[in-house]
Short mmCIF file of C-alpha atoms in Angstrom, two decimals:
data_model
loop_
_atom_site.label_atom_id
_atom_site.label_comp_id
_atom_site.label_asym_id
_atom_site.label_seq_id
_atom_site.Cartn_x
_atom_site.Cartn_y
_atom_site.Cartn_z
CA MET A 1 -31.97 -2.20 7.29
CA ARG A 2 -32.76 -4.54 4.43
CA ARG A 3 -30.73 -4.55 1.23
CA ARG A 4 -31.31 -6.59 -1.87
CA ALA A 5 -28.42 -9.07 -2.15
CA ALA A 6 -26.07 -8.28 -5.00
CA THR A 7 -24.46 -11.30 -6.61
CA PHE A 8 -22.24 -9.63 -9.12
CA VAL A 9 -21.16 -6.27 -10.38
CA VAL A 10 -21.78 -3.67 -7.89
CA LEU A 11 -20.11 -0.55 -8.77
CA ALA A 12 -23.44 0.46 -9.97
CA LEU A 13 -23.20 4.01 -8.78
CA VAL A 14 -26.43 5.52 -7.62
CA ALA A 15 -26.91 9.26 -7.54
CA ALA A 16 -27.25 10.47 -3.98
CA GLY A 17 -29.44 13.43 -4.83
CA CYS A 18 -28.78 16.86 -3.39
CA GLY A 19 -25.82 17.79 -1.29
CA GLY A 20 -23.19 16.37 -3.63
CA HIS A 21 -20.02 18.37 -4.29
CA PRO A 22 -18.33 18.93 -7.64
CA ALA A 23 -15.54 16.48 -8.36
CA GLY A 24 -13.19 19.42 -8.87
CA GLY A 25 -13.16 20.35 -5.17
CA ARG A 26 -10.01 20.03 -3.09
CA VAL A 27 -9.45 16.81 -1.15
CA GLY A 28 -7.64 16.55 2.17
CA VAL A 29 -5.66 13.35 2.84
CA VAL A 30 -4.82 12.38 6.42
CA ILE A 31 -2.33 9.58 7.13
CA PRO A 32 -1.73 7.98 10.54
CA PHE A 33 2.09 8.09 10.67
CA LEU A 34 5.16 8.03 8.45
CA THR A 35 7.48 5.82 10.48
CA SER A 36 6.63 2.75 8.37
CA PRO A 37 7.77 2.07 4.79
CA PHE A 38 4.19 0.95 4.13
CA TRP A 39 2.74 4.37 4.88
CA GLN A 40 5.65 6.03 3.13
CA ALA A 41 4.74 4.07 -0.02
CA TYR A 42 1.06 5.01 0.30
CA ASN A 43 2.01 8.66 0.86
CA HIS A 44 4.25 8.55 -2.21
CA ASP A 45 1.46 7.14 -4.40
CA ILE A 46 -1.25 9.63 -3.42
CA PRO A 47 -0.15 12.55 -5.69
CA GLN A 48 0.24 10.30 -8.72
CA GLN A 49 -3.10 8.57 -8.22
CA ALA A 50 -4.85 11.88 -7.59
CA HIS A 51 -3.37 13.27 -10.81
CA GLU A 52 -4.33 10.21 -12.85
CA GLN A 53 -7.91 10.33 -11.62
CA GLY A 54 -8.37 14.07 -11.79
CA VAL A 55 -8.60 14.68 -8.05
CA ARG A 56 -7.26 17.91 -6.56
CA ALA A 57 -5.53 16.41 -3.49
CA LEU A 58 -3.80 18.72 -1.02
CA PRO A 59 -0.42 17.72 0.44
CA THR A 60 -0.96 14.89 2.93
CA VAL A 61 -1.26 15.61 6.65
CA ASN A 62 0.61 13.32 9.06
CA SER A 63 -1.17 12.73 12.38
CA ASN A 64 1.95 11.19 13.97
CA SER A 65 0.13 8.27 15.68
CA ASP A 66 -1.95 10.72 17.76
CA SER A 67 -5.71 10.18 17.47
CA GLY A 68 -6.41 13.57 19.10
CA LYS A 69 -4.18 15.31 16.56
CA GLN A 70 -5.97 13.41 13.80
CA ILE A 71 -9.29 14.94 14.80
CA THR A 72 -7.66 18.38 14.83
CA ASP A 73 -6.16 17.68 11.40
CA ILE A 74 -9.61 16.85 10.04
CA GLU A 75 -11.16 19.97 11.58
CA ASN A 76 -8.38 22.14 10.14
CA LEU A 77 -8.91 20.72 6.66
CA LEU A 78 -12.66 21.31 6.93
CA SER A 79 -12.02 24.91 7.95
CA GLU A 80 -9.87 25.27 4.81
CA GLY A 81 -12.90 24.35 2.72
CA VAL A 82 -12.01 20.89 1.42
CA LYS A 83 -14.84 19.15 -0.41
CA GLY A 84 -13.67 15.61 0.34
CA LEU A 85 -11.57 13.77 2.93
CA VAL A 86 -9.48 10.60 2.72
CA VAL A 87 -8.58 9.48 6.23
CA SER A 88 -6.69 6.49 7.64
CA PRO A 89 -8.07 6.28 11.20
CA ILE A 90 -5.65 5.73 14.08
CA ASP A 91 -8.41 4.78 16.54
CA SER A 92 -11.56 3.12 15.17
CA SER A 93 -13.75 4.67 17.89
CA ALA A 94 -12.14 8.10 18.33
CA ILE A 95 -12.42 8.88 14.61
CA ALA A 96 -16.21 9.23 15.04
CA THR A 97 -15.70 12.82 16.24
CA GLY A 98 -13.97 13.75 13.00
CA LEU A 99 -16.57 11.93 10.92
CA ARG A 100 -19.37 13.86 12.62
CA ALA A 101 -17.59 17.13 11.87
CA ALA A 102 -17.29 16.16 8.20
CA GLN A 103 -20.96 15.16 8.05
CA ARG A 104 -22.03 18.52 9.51
CA ALA A 105 -19.99 20.20 6.77
CA HIS A 106 -21.54 17.91 4.10
CA VAL A 107 -18.06 16.64 3.19
CA PRO A 108 -17.84 12.98 2.13
CA VAL A 109 -15.15 10.79 3.68
CA VAL A 110 -13.34 7.71 2.41
CA ALA A 111 -11.57 5.70 5.12
CA VAL A 112 -8.40 3.81 4.17
CA ASP A 113 -6.94 0.71 5.86
CA VAL A 114 -8.99 1.03 9.07
CA ALA A 115 -12.78 0.93 9.35
CA PRO A 116 -14.47 3.20 11.90
CA ARG A 117 -16.72 1.61 14.50
CA THR A 118 -19.37 4.27 13.94
CA GLY A 119 -19.83 7.27 11.71
CA LYS A 120 -20.62 8.00 8.09
CA VAL A 121 -18.14 7.18 5.34
CA ALA A 122 -18.74 6.76 1.63
CA MET A 123 -16.45 3.72 1.55
CA VAL A 124 -13.75 1.95 3.52
CA VAL A 125 -10.83 0.92 1.27
CA ARG A 126 -9.26 -2.01 3.04
CA ALA A 127 -8.24 -5.65 2.78
CA ASP A 128 -9.60 -8.50 4.91
CA ASN A 129 -7.47 -8.17 8.04
CA ARG A 130 -8.93 -11.29 9.62
CA ALA A 131 -7.50 -13.21 6.68
CA TYR A 132 -4.06 -11.78 7.56
CA GLY A 133 -4.19 -13.47 10.96
CA ARG A 134 -5.46 -16.76 9.53
CA LYS A 135 -2.74 -16.88 6.87
CA ALA A 136 -0.04 -16.20 9.47
CA CYS A 137 -1.52 -18.91 11.71
CA GLN A 138 -1.49 -21.47 8.91
CA VAL A 139 2.12 -20.80 7.93
CA LEU A 140 3.37 -20.87 11.52
CA GLY A 141 1.18 -23.80 12.54
CA ARG A 142 2.43 -26.03 9.74
CA ALA A 143 6.06 -25.11 10.43
CA VAL A 144 6.10 -25.11 14.24
CA LYS A 145 3.48 -27.76 15.19
CA THR A 146 4.29 -27.54 18.90
CA GLY A 147 5.97 -25.03 21.23
CA LYS A 148 5.80 -21.27 21.70
CA VAL A 149 5.24 -18.52 19.17
CA VAL A 150 5.13 -14.76 19.64
CA GLN A 151 2.45 -12.48 18.24
CA ILE A 152 3.61 -8.85 18.01
CA GLN A 153 0.25 -7.12 17.96
CA GLY A 154 -0.80 -3.82 16.48
CA ASP A 155 -2.85 -1.17 18.26
CA LEU A 156 -5.88 -2.90 19.78
CA ALA A 157 -7.78 0.42 19.61
CA SER A 158 -7.69 -0.14 15.85
CA VAL A 159 -9.96 -2.67 14.17
CA ASN A 160 -6.87 -3.88 12.27
CA GLY A 161 -5.07 -4.84 15.45
CA ARG A 162 -8.16 -6.51 16.85
CA ASP A 163 -8.98 -8.40 13.65
CA ARG A 164 -5.45 -9.71 13.15
CA SER A 165 -5.07 -10.67 16.81
CA SER A 166 -8.41 -12.44 17.26
CA SER A 167 -8.20 -14.34 13.98
CA PHE A 168 -4.60 -15.47 14.62
CA SER A 169 -5.24 -16.52 18.21
CA GLY A 170 -8.55 -18.19 17.34
CA CYS A 171 -7.00 -20.14 14.48
CA MET A 172 -4.12 -21.29 16.69
CA ALA A 173 -6.43 -22.44 19.48
CA ARG A 174 -8.68 -24.27 17.03
CA HIS A 175 -6.19 -25.90 14.70
CA TYR A 176 -2.85 -25.97 16.57
CA PRO A 177 -3.62 -26.44 20.28
CA ALA A 178 -0.07 -27.68 20.97
CA ILE A 179 1.25 -24.20 20.17
CA LYS A 180 1.22 -21.55 22.91
CA VAL A 181 0.84 -17.93 21.76
CA LEU A 182 2.73 -15.21 23.67
CA ASN A 183 1.40 -11.72 22.93
CA ILE A 184 3.26 -8.39 22.74
CA PRO A 185 0.80 -5.44 22.56
CA ALA A 186 3.14 -3.13 20.65
CA GLY A 187 0.63 -0.56 19.33
CA TRP A 188 2.41 -0.16 15.95
CA GLN A 189 5.46 1.15 17.85
CA ALA A 190 8.93 -0.22 17.02
CA ASP A 191 10.36 0.46 20.48
CA LYS A 192 7.53 -1.42 22.19
CA ALA A 193 8.02 -4.35 19.83
CA ALA A 194 11.76 -4.42 20.55
CA ALA A 195 11.34 -4.20 24.33
CA GLY A 196 8.58 -6.80 24.38
CA LEU A 197 10.47 -9.29 22.23
CA GLU A 198 13.65 -8.80 24.26
CA ALA A 199 11.79 -9.63 27.47
CA LEU A 200 9.92 -12.59 26.01
CA TYR A 201 12.94 -14.11 24.29
CA THR A 202 15.04 -13.79 27.43
CA ALA A 203 12.37 -15.65 29.41
CA ASN A 204 11.55 -18.10 26.60
CA PRO A 205 14.71 -18.84 24.60
CA GLY A 206 12.97 -21.74 22.87
CA ILE A 207 10.55 -19.56 20.88
CA LYS A 208 9.90 -21.22 17.53
CA GLY A 209 7.90 -18.64 15.63
CA ILE A 210 6.97 -14.97 15.41
CA TYR A 211 3.95 -13.25 13.84
CA MET A 212 4.56 -9.54 13.19
CA GLN A 213 1.31 -7.68 12.50
CA ALA A 214 3.16 -4.81 10.82
CA GLY A 215 6.49 -5.49 9.17
CA GLY A 216 6.84 -1.82 8.33
CA VAL A 217 7.52 -0.99 11.98
CA TYR A 218 8.35 -4.41 13.49
CA LEU A 219 10.72 -6.02 10.98
CA ALA A 220 13.91 -4.14 11.81
CA PRO A 221 13.62 -4.32 15.64
CA THR A 222 12.66 -8.01 15.46
CA LEU A 223 15.65 -8.97 13.33
CA ARG A 224 18.00 -6.87 15.49
CA THR A 225 16.73 -8.51 18.68
CA LEU A 226 17.15 -12.02 17.28
CA GLN A 227 20.60 -11.18 15.96
CA ARG A 228 21.63 -9.91 19.38
CA HIS A 229 20.67 -13.31 20.83
CA ASN A 230 22.43 -15.20 18.02
CA ALA A 231 19.01 -16.47 17.00
CA LEU A 232 18.73 -14.95 13.52
CA VAL A 233 19.28 -18.14 11.55
CA ARG A 234 18.36 -18.65 7.90
CA ALA A 235 15.53 -20.93 6.78
CA GLY A 236 16.64 -24.54 6.38
CA SER A 237 18.53 -24.66 9.66
CA PRO A 238 16.92 -26.54 12.58
CA ARG A 239 17.54 -23.39 14.66
CA HIS A 240 15.57 -21.17 12.29
CA ILE A 241 12.70 -19.23 13.89
CA THR A 242 9.74 -19.14 11.51
CA ILE A 243 8.61 -15.54 10.98
CA VAL A 244 5.48 -14.31 9.23
CA SER A 245 4.76 -10.64 8.69
CA ASN A 246 2.12 -8.27 7.30
CA ASP A 247 2.65 -5.34 4.89
CA GLY A 248 4.60 -6.46 1.82
CA ILE A 249 7.26 -3.75 1.99
CA PRO A 250 10.45 -4.18 -0.07
CA GLN A 251 12.47 -4.90 3.09
CA GLU A 252 10.24 -7.89 3.88
CA LEU A 253 10.61 -9.26 0.36
CA THR A 254 14.40 -8.96 0.67
CA ALA A 255 14.28 -10.75 4.04
CA ILE A 256 12.25 -13.58 2.48
CA ARG A 257 14.83 -13.97 -0.32
CA LYS A 258 17.61 -14.15 2.28
CA GLY A 259 15.73 -16.76 4.31
CA LEU A 260 15.50 -14.49 7.36
CA ILE A 261 11.71 -14.50 7.39
CA ASP A 262 9.34 -16.96 5.77
CA ALA A 263 6.28 -15.06 4.56
CA THR A 264 4.37 -11.82 4.55
CA VAL A 265 0.88 -10.73 3.55
CA SER A 266 1.19 -8.02 0.91
CA GLN A 267 -1.15 -5.26 2.04
CA PRO A 268 -1.83 -3.29 -1.16
CA ALA A 269 -0.46 0.21 -0.50
CA ASP A 270 -0.69 1.08 -4.19
CA LEU A 271 -4.32 -0.03 -4.48
CA TYR A 272 -5.22 1.80 -1.28
CA ALA A 273 -4.05 5.06 -2.86
CA LYS A 274 -5.71 4.29 -6.20
CA TYR A 275 -9.13 3.38 -4.88
CA ALA A 276 -9.13 6.07 -2.20
CA MET A 277 -8.97 8.58 -5.05
CA TYR A 278 -11.46 6.56 -7.10
CA TYR A 279 -14.12 6.56 -4.39
CA ILE A 280 -13.65 10.11 -3.10
CA LYS A 281 -13.99 11.51 -6.61
CA ARG A 282 -17.31 9.72 -7.08
CA ALA A 283 -18.53 10.48 -3.56
CA MET A 284 -17.94 14.20 -4.13
CA ALA A 285 -20.00 13.92 -7.30
CA GLY A 286 -22.88 12.57 -5.21
CA LYS A 287 -22.55 8.88 -5.97
CA THR A 288 -23.30 6.03 -3.58
CA PHE A 289 -22.37 2.34 -3.70
CA ARG A 290 -23.79 -1.11 -3.02
CA PRO A 291 -22.43 -4.45 -1.75
CA GLY A 292 -21.22 -7.06 -4.25
CA ARG A 293 -18.46 -7.78 -6.73
CA THR A 294 -16.59 -4.87 -8.26
CA ALA A 295 -15.22 -4.36 -11.76
CA HIS A 296 -11.67 -4.35 -10.33
CA GLY A 297 -11.72 -7.85 -8.88
CA SER A 298 -12.66 -7.17 -5.26
CA THR A 299 -15.82 -7.39 -3.19
CA ILE A 300 -17.73 -4.66 -1.39
CA VAL A 301 -19.15 -5.97 1.88
CA GLU A 302 -21.49 -4.36 4.38
CA LEU A 303 -20.11 -3.97 7.89
CA PRO A 304 -22.18 -3.50 11.06
CA GLY A 305 -23.94 -0.15 11.00
CA GLY A 306 -24.28 -0.16 7.23
CA ILE A 307 -20.67 0.85 6.51
CA LEU A 308 -19.42 -0.39 3.15
CA GLN A 309 -15.92 -1.81 2.69
CA ASP A 310 -14.14 -2.60 -0.56
CA GLN A 311 -12.01 -5.63 0.35
CA LEU A 312 -8.98 -5.46 -1.92
CA PRO A 313 -6.77 -8.52 -2.52
CA ALA A 314 -3.79 -9.09 -0.19
CA PRO A 315 -1.77 -12.15 -1.30
CA LEU A 316 0.48 -14.29 0.88
CA VAL A 317 4.12 -13.95 -0.24
CA THR A 318 6.67 -16.75 0.28
CA ARG A 319 9.86 -17.89 -1.43
CA ARG A 320 7.68 -19.29 -4.22
CA ASN A 321 6.25 -15.96 -5.39
CA VAL A 322 8.50 -13.31 -3.82
CA ASP A 323 9.81 -12.20 -7.23
CA ASP A 324 6.35 -11.68 -8.72
CA PRO A 325 6.51 -8.29 -10.51
CA ALA A 326 2.85 -7.70 -9.68
CA LEU A 327 3.73 -7.23 -5.98
CA TRP A 328 3.85 -3.52 -5.19
CA GLY A 329 6.94 -4.07 -3.03
CA ASN A 330 8.86 -5.19 -6.13
CA ARG A 331 8.12 -1.92 -7.91
CA ARG A 332 9.88 0.35 -5.42
#
C-alpha cells in the first residue's frame, strides 16, 4: 500500500467516516502484569491521565502474564460494552485473537509498549526497543572491551524481547567481536532471571557485564545473586561488573547513584499512559493518523502490515543525568 511520505507534522487527524464511537464511551485498559515497578507506575498513571483527557477509563484489568487470560479479559470487556480498548500485549502473535474480536465489535484498540504482529490497532504507543539494545551494547562494549557478558532476555514471544535481543547481539557481534554474549531467556520472570544468572555465574565467574532487558523484574534478583557471590562491587573498582538495564524505575536510578549499576534506558511509563489516553479518545471519535513527526516531539512510523507506531523518546540514564527532574522515575 502506497502512502505519501510525511516530512513533518503528522497528527493531522483524518475523519474515519462511519463507525466511529463517541469519545464519552467507556474504555477498558488491560495491563500484562503488576510484578514490575514499571507496570505499577503505568497503572498508577492511567486514572489521572484518563481524567485529564476526558476519557472514561474503567479500572485496569491485570492479565497476570497469561496471554490466554488476556484474550479472555478483552472478550469480557467487549461483552461489558466498552467503546475503546487500551491493551499491552503479552504475546505479539496471540493478541491477534483479541484484536479480531474488537474489530468485529467495531471497538478501536490502542496497543501500549508491545506491537502486535498482525491485527488492527489505531496506534501502537511505544519507544524504539531496538535502540534499547544498541544503547546497552554501546555502554557495555566500551566498558568491557573483551570477555563475557550476560544478556537477561525478555519474553521472545514479545516483539520487545526480540527487538532488544537481536539489536544487542547484532551490535556486539558487529562492533565488539572480542566480547562473548551469554543469554538467559527469562521471559520477564524474576525467578528465571535469578536461576539463570546463578547457573551462568557459577560456571563463568569472570563475567564482566550484564544487560537486563527489564530492570523492573530483573534488578532485584540480579543484585541479590551478585551479592551472594561477593561480586556486587561499586563502580570504580576493577572488580565492578558493568550493568545496563531497561525501564527507568526509581530503584534503578538509586542503584546508579550508588554505583551498583551503570546505566538504564528510561522507558516512558508516564508518556505511555498519557498518549494511550490521547489516541484512544481520538480513535473513538473516528479519527485516523498518518506517519511523520508529531506535535509532542516523537515520530509516527509505519510497521509491516500498515500498523502505525508512535515512537516516544526513551533516554539513556547514567551518573551524568540520573538526577534530571524530567525523568519519570525521579517523580515517584
